[in-house]
């Protein structure tokens, strides 16, 4: 959480779920478990040495995923143009 009371989504790199699981020491709270089910419930963990993480969206609303998607599309257009001989 930020000092203003917000939060910043952060993620482990793909394939690093085992590292995340090993850092969880205990479950402190679970919210909306019955309503949402296990995968979608809000889990509050006590963790130790949790990370490194990648900030997926910053406090200004910039999304790493959106920026990567735009860059991938530009790269794909360049590759298609080269294949077509342009």
Coordinates of N, CA and C in Angstrom, one line a residue:
X1 N 0.8 -1.2 0.0 CA 0.0 0.0 0.0 C 0.9 1.3 0.0
X2 N 0.3 2.3 -0.6 CA 1.0 3.6 -0.6 C 0.6 4.4 0.6
X3 N 1.4 5.4 1.0 CA 1.1 6.2 2.1 C -0.3 6.9 2.0
X4 N -0.8 7.1 0.8 CA -2.1 7.7 0.6 C -3.2 6.7 0.7
X5 N -2.9 5.4 0.9 CA -3.9 4.4 1.0 C -4.2 3.6 -0.2
X6 N -3.5 3.8 -1.3 CA -3.7 3.1 -2.5 C -2.8 1.8 -2.5
X7 N -2.7 1.2 -3.7 CA -1.9 0.1 -3.9 C -1.3 0.1 -5.3
X8 N -0.3 -0.7 -5.5 CA 0.4 -0.8 -6.8 C 0.4 -2.3 -7.1
X9 N -0.2 -2.7 -8.2 CA -0.1 -4.2 -8.6 C 1.3 -4.6 -8.9
X10 N 1.8 -5.6 -8.3 CA 3.2 -6.1 -8.6 C 3.1 -7.6 -8.8
X11 N 3.9 -8.1 -9.7 CA 3.8 -9.6 -10.1 C 5.2 -10.2 -10.0
X12 N 5.1 -11.5 -9.8 CA 6.4 -12.3 -10.0 C 6.5 -12.6 -11.5
X13 N 7.8 -12.8 -11.9 CA 8.0 -13.2 -13.3 C 7.4 -14.5 -13.5
X14 N 7.0 -14.8 -14.8 CA 6.4 -16.0 -15.1 C 7.2 -17.2 -14.7
X15 N 6.6 -18.2 -14.1 CA 7.3 -19.4 -13.7 C 7.9 -19.3 -12.3
X16 N 7.7 -18.2 -11.6 CA 8.3 -18.0 -10.3 C 7.3 -18.2 -9.2
X17 N 6.2 -18.9 -9.5 CA 5.2 -19.1 -8.4 C 5.7 -19.9 -7.2
X18 N 6.6 -20.8 -7.4 CA 7.2 -21.6 -6.3 C 7.9 -20.7 -5.4
X19 N 8.7 -19.7 -5.9 CA 9.4 -18.7 -5.0 C 8.4 -17.9 -4.2
X20 N 7.3 -17.5 -4.8 CA 6.2 -16.8 -4.1 C 5.7 -17.7 -3.0
X21 N 5.3 -18.9 -3.3 CA 4.7 -19.8 -2.3 C 5.7 -20.0 -1.1
X22 N 7.0 -20.2 -1.4 CA 7.9 -20.4 -0.3 C 8.1 -19.2 0.6
X23 N 7.8 -18.0 0.1 CA 7.9 -16.8 1.0 C 6.7 -16.6 1.9
X24 N 5.6 -17.3 1.6 CA 4.4 -17.1 2.4 C 4.6 -17.8 3.7
X25 N 4.5 -17.1 4.8 CA 4.6 -17.7 6.2 C 3.3 -18.1 6.8
X26 N 2.3 -17.3 6.5 CA 0.9 -17.6 7.0 C -0.1 -16.8 6.3
X27 N -1.4 -17.3 6.3 CA -2.5 -16.5 5.8 C -3.1 -15.7 7.0
X28 N -3.1 -14.4 6.8 CA -3.6 -13.5 7.9 C -5.1 -13.3 7.8
X29 N -5.6 -13.1 6.6 CA -7.0 -12.9 6.3 C -7.4 -13.4 4.9
X30 N -8.7 -13.7 4.8 CA -9.2 -14.0 3.5 C -10.6 -13.3 3.4
X31 N -10.8 -12.6 2.3 CA -12.0 -11.8 2.1 C -12.8 -12.3 0.9
X32 N -14.1 -12.4 1.0 CA -15.0 -12.8 -0.1 C -14.7 -14.2 -0.6
X33 N -14.3 -15.1 0.3 CA -14.0 -16.5 -0.2 C -15.2 -17.2 -0.7
X34 N -16.3 -17.1 0.1 CA -17.5 -17.8 -0.3 C -18.1 -17.2 -1.6
X35 N -18.1 -15.9 -1.7 CA -18.7 -15.2 -2.8 C -17.9 -15.4 -4.1
X36 N -16.5 -15.4 -4.0 CA -15.7 -15.4 -5.2 C -15.0 -16.7 -5.4
X37 N -14.8 -17.5 -4.4 CA -14.1 -18.8 -4.6 C -12.6 -18.6 -4.3
X38 N -11.9 -19.7 -4.2 CA -10.5 -19.6 -3.9 C -9.6 -18.8 -4.8
X39 N -9.7 -18.9 -6.1 CA -8.8 -18.2 -7.0 C -9.0 -16.7 -7.0
X40 N -10.2 -16.2 -6.8 CA -10.6 -14.8 -6.9 C -10.7 -14.1 -5.5
X41 N -10.7 -14.8 -4.4 CA -10.8 -14.2 -3.1 C -9.6 -13.3 -2.9
X42 N -9.8 -12.4 -2.0 CA -8.7 -11.5 -1.6 C -7.9 -12.1 -0.4
X43 N -6.7 -12.4 -0.6 CA -5.9 -13.1 0.4 C -4.9 -12.1 1.0
X44 N -4.7 -12.1 2.3 CA -3.7 -11.3 3.0 C -2.7 -12.2 3.6
X45 N -1.5 -12.2 3.1 CA -0.5 -13.1 3.6 C 0.6 -12.4 4.4
X46 N 1.2 -13.1 5.3 CA 2.4 -12.7 6.0 C 3.5 -13.3 5.3
X47 N 4.4 -12.5 4.7 CA 5.5 -13.0 3.9 C 6.9 -12.6 4.4
X48 N 7.9 -13.3 4.0 CA 9.3 -13.0 4.3 C 10.1 -13.2 3.1
X49 N 11.0 -12.2 2.8 CA 11.8 -12.2 1.6 C 11.0 -12.5 0.3
X50 N 10.0 -11.7 0.2 CA 9.0 -11.8 -0.9 C 9.5 -11.0 -2.1
X51 N 9.9 -11.6 -3.2 CA 10.4 -10.8 -4.3 C 11.6 -11.4 -5.0
X52 N 12.1 -10.8 -6.0 CA 11.8 -9.5 -6.5 C 10.5 -9.5 -7.3
X53 N 9.8 -8.4 -7.4 CA 8.5 -8.2 -8.1 C 8.7 -7.2 -9.2
X54 N 7.8 -7.3 -10.2 CA 7.7 -6.3 -11.3 C 6.5 -5.5 -11.1
X55 N 6.6 -4.2 -11.1 CA 5.4 -3.3 -11.0 C 4.6 -3.4 -12.3
X56 N 3.4 -3.9 -12.2 CA 2.6 -4.1 -13.4 C 1.9 -2.9 -13.8
X57 N 1.5 -2.0 -12.9 CA 0.8 -0.8 -13.2 C 1.3 0.2 -12.1
X58 N 1.7 1.4 -12.6 CA 2.2 2.4 -11.6 C 1.1 3.3 -11.1
X59 N 1.4 4.2 -10.2 CA 0.4 5.0 -9.5 C -0.2 6.1 -10.5
X60 N 0.4 6.2 -11.7 CA -0.2 7.1 -12.7 C -1.0 6.4 -13.7
X61 N -1.3 5.1 -13.5 CA -2.1 4.3 -14.4 C -1.4 3.7 -15.6
X62 N -0.1 3.9 -15.7 CA 0.7 3.3 -16.8 C 0.8 1.8 -16.6
X63 N 0.4 1.0 -17.6 CA 0.4 -0.5 -17.5 C 1.5 -1.1 -18.3
X64 N 2.3 -1.9 -17.6 CA 3.4 -2.6 -18.2 C 2.9 -3.5 -19.3
X65 N 1.8 -4.2 -19.1 CA 1.2 -5.1 -20.0 C 0.7 -4.4 -21.3
X66 N 0.1 -3.2 -21.1 CA -0.4 -2.4 -22.3 C 0.8 -1.9 -23.1
X67 N 1.9 -1.4 -22.4 CA 3.1 -0.9 -23.1 C 3.8 -2.0 -23.9
X68 N 3.8 -3.2 -23.3 CA 4.5 -4.4 -23.9 C 3.6 -4.8 -25.1
X69 N 2.3 -4.8 -25.0 CA 1.4 -5.2 -26.1 C 1.6 -4.3 -27.3
X70 N 1.7 -3.0 -27.0 CA 1.8 -2.0 -28.1 C 3.2 -2.2 -28.8
X71 N 4.2 -2.5 -28.0 CA 5.6 -2.7 -28.6 C 5.6 -4.0 -29.4
X72 N 5.0 -5.0 -28.9 CA 4.9 -6.3 -29.6 C 4.2 -6.1 -30.9
X73 N 3.1 -5.4 -30.9 CA 2.3 -5.2 -32.2 C 3.2 -4.4 -33.2
X74 N 3.9 -3.4 -32.7 CA 4.8 -2.7 -33.7 C 5.9 -3.6 -34.2
X75 N 6.5 -4.4 -33.4 CA 7.5 -5.4 -33.9 C 6.9 -6.4 -34.9
X76 N 5.7 -6.8 -34.6 CA 5.0 -7.8 -35.5 C 4.7 -7.1 -36.9
X77 N 4.3 -5.8 -36.9 CA 4.1 -5.1 -38.1 C 5.4 -5.0 -38.9
X78 N 6.5 -4.7 -38.2 CA 7.8 -4.6 -38.9 C 8.2 -6.0 -39.5
X79 N 8.0 -7.1 -38.7 CA 8.3 -8.4 -39.2 C 7.5 -8.8 -40.4
X80 N 6.2 -8.5 -40.4 CA 5.3 -8.8 -41.5 C 5.7 -8.0 -42.8
X81 N 6.1 -6.7 -42.6 CA 6.6 -5.9 -43.7 C 7.9 -6.5 -44.3
X82 N 8.8 -7.0 -43.5 CA 10.0 -7.6 -44.0 C 9.7 -8.9 -44.8
X83 N 8.8 -9.7 -44.3 CA 8.4 -10.9 -44.9 C 7.8 -10.6 -46.3
X84 N 7.0 -9.6 -46.4 CA 6.4 -9.2 -47.6 C 7.3 -8.5 -48.6
X85 N 8.5 -8.2 -48.1 CA 9.6 -7.5 -48.9 C 9.4 -6.0 -49.0
X86 N 8.8 -5.4 -48.0 CA 8.6 -4.0 -48.1 C 9.7 -3.3 -47.3

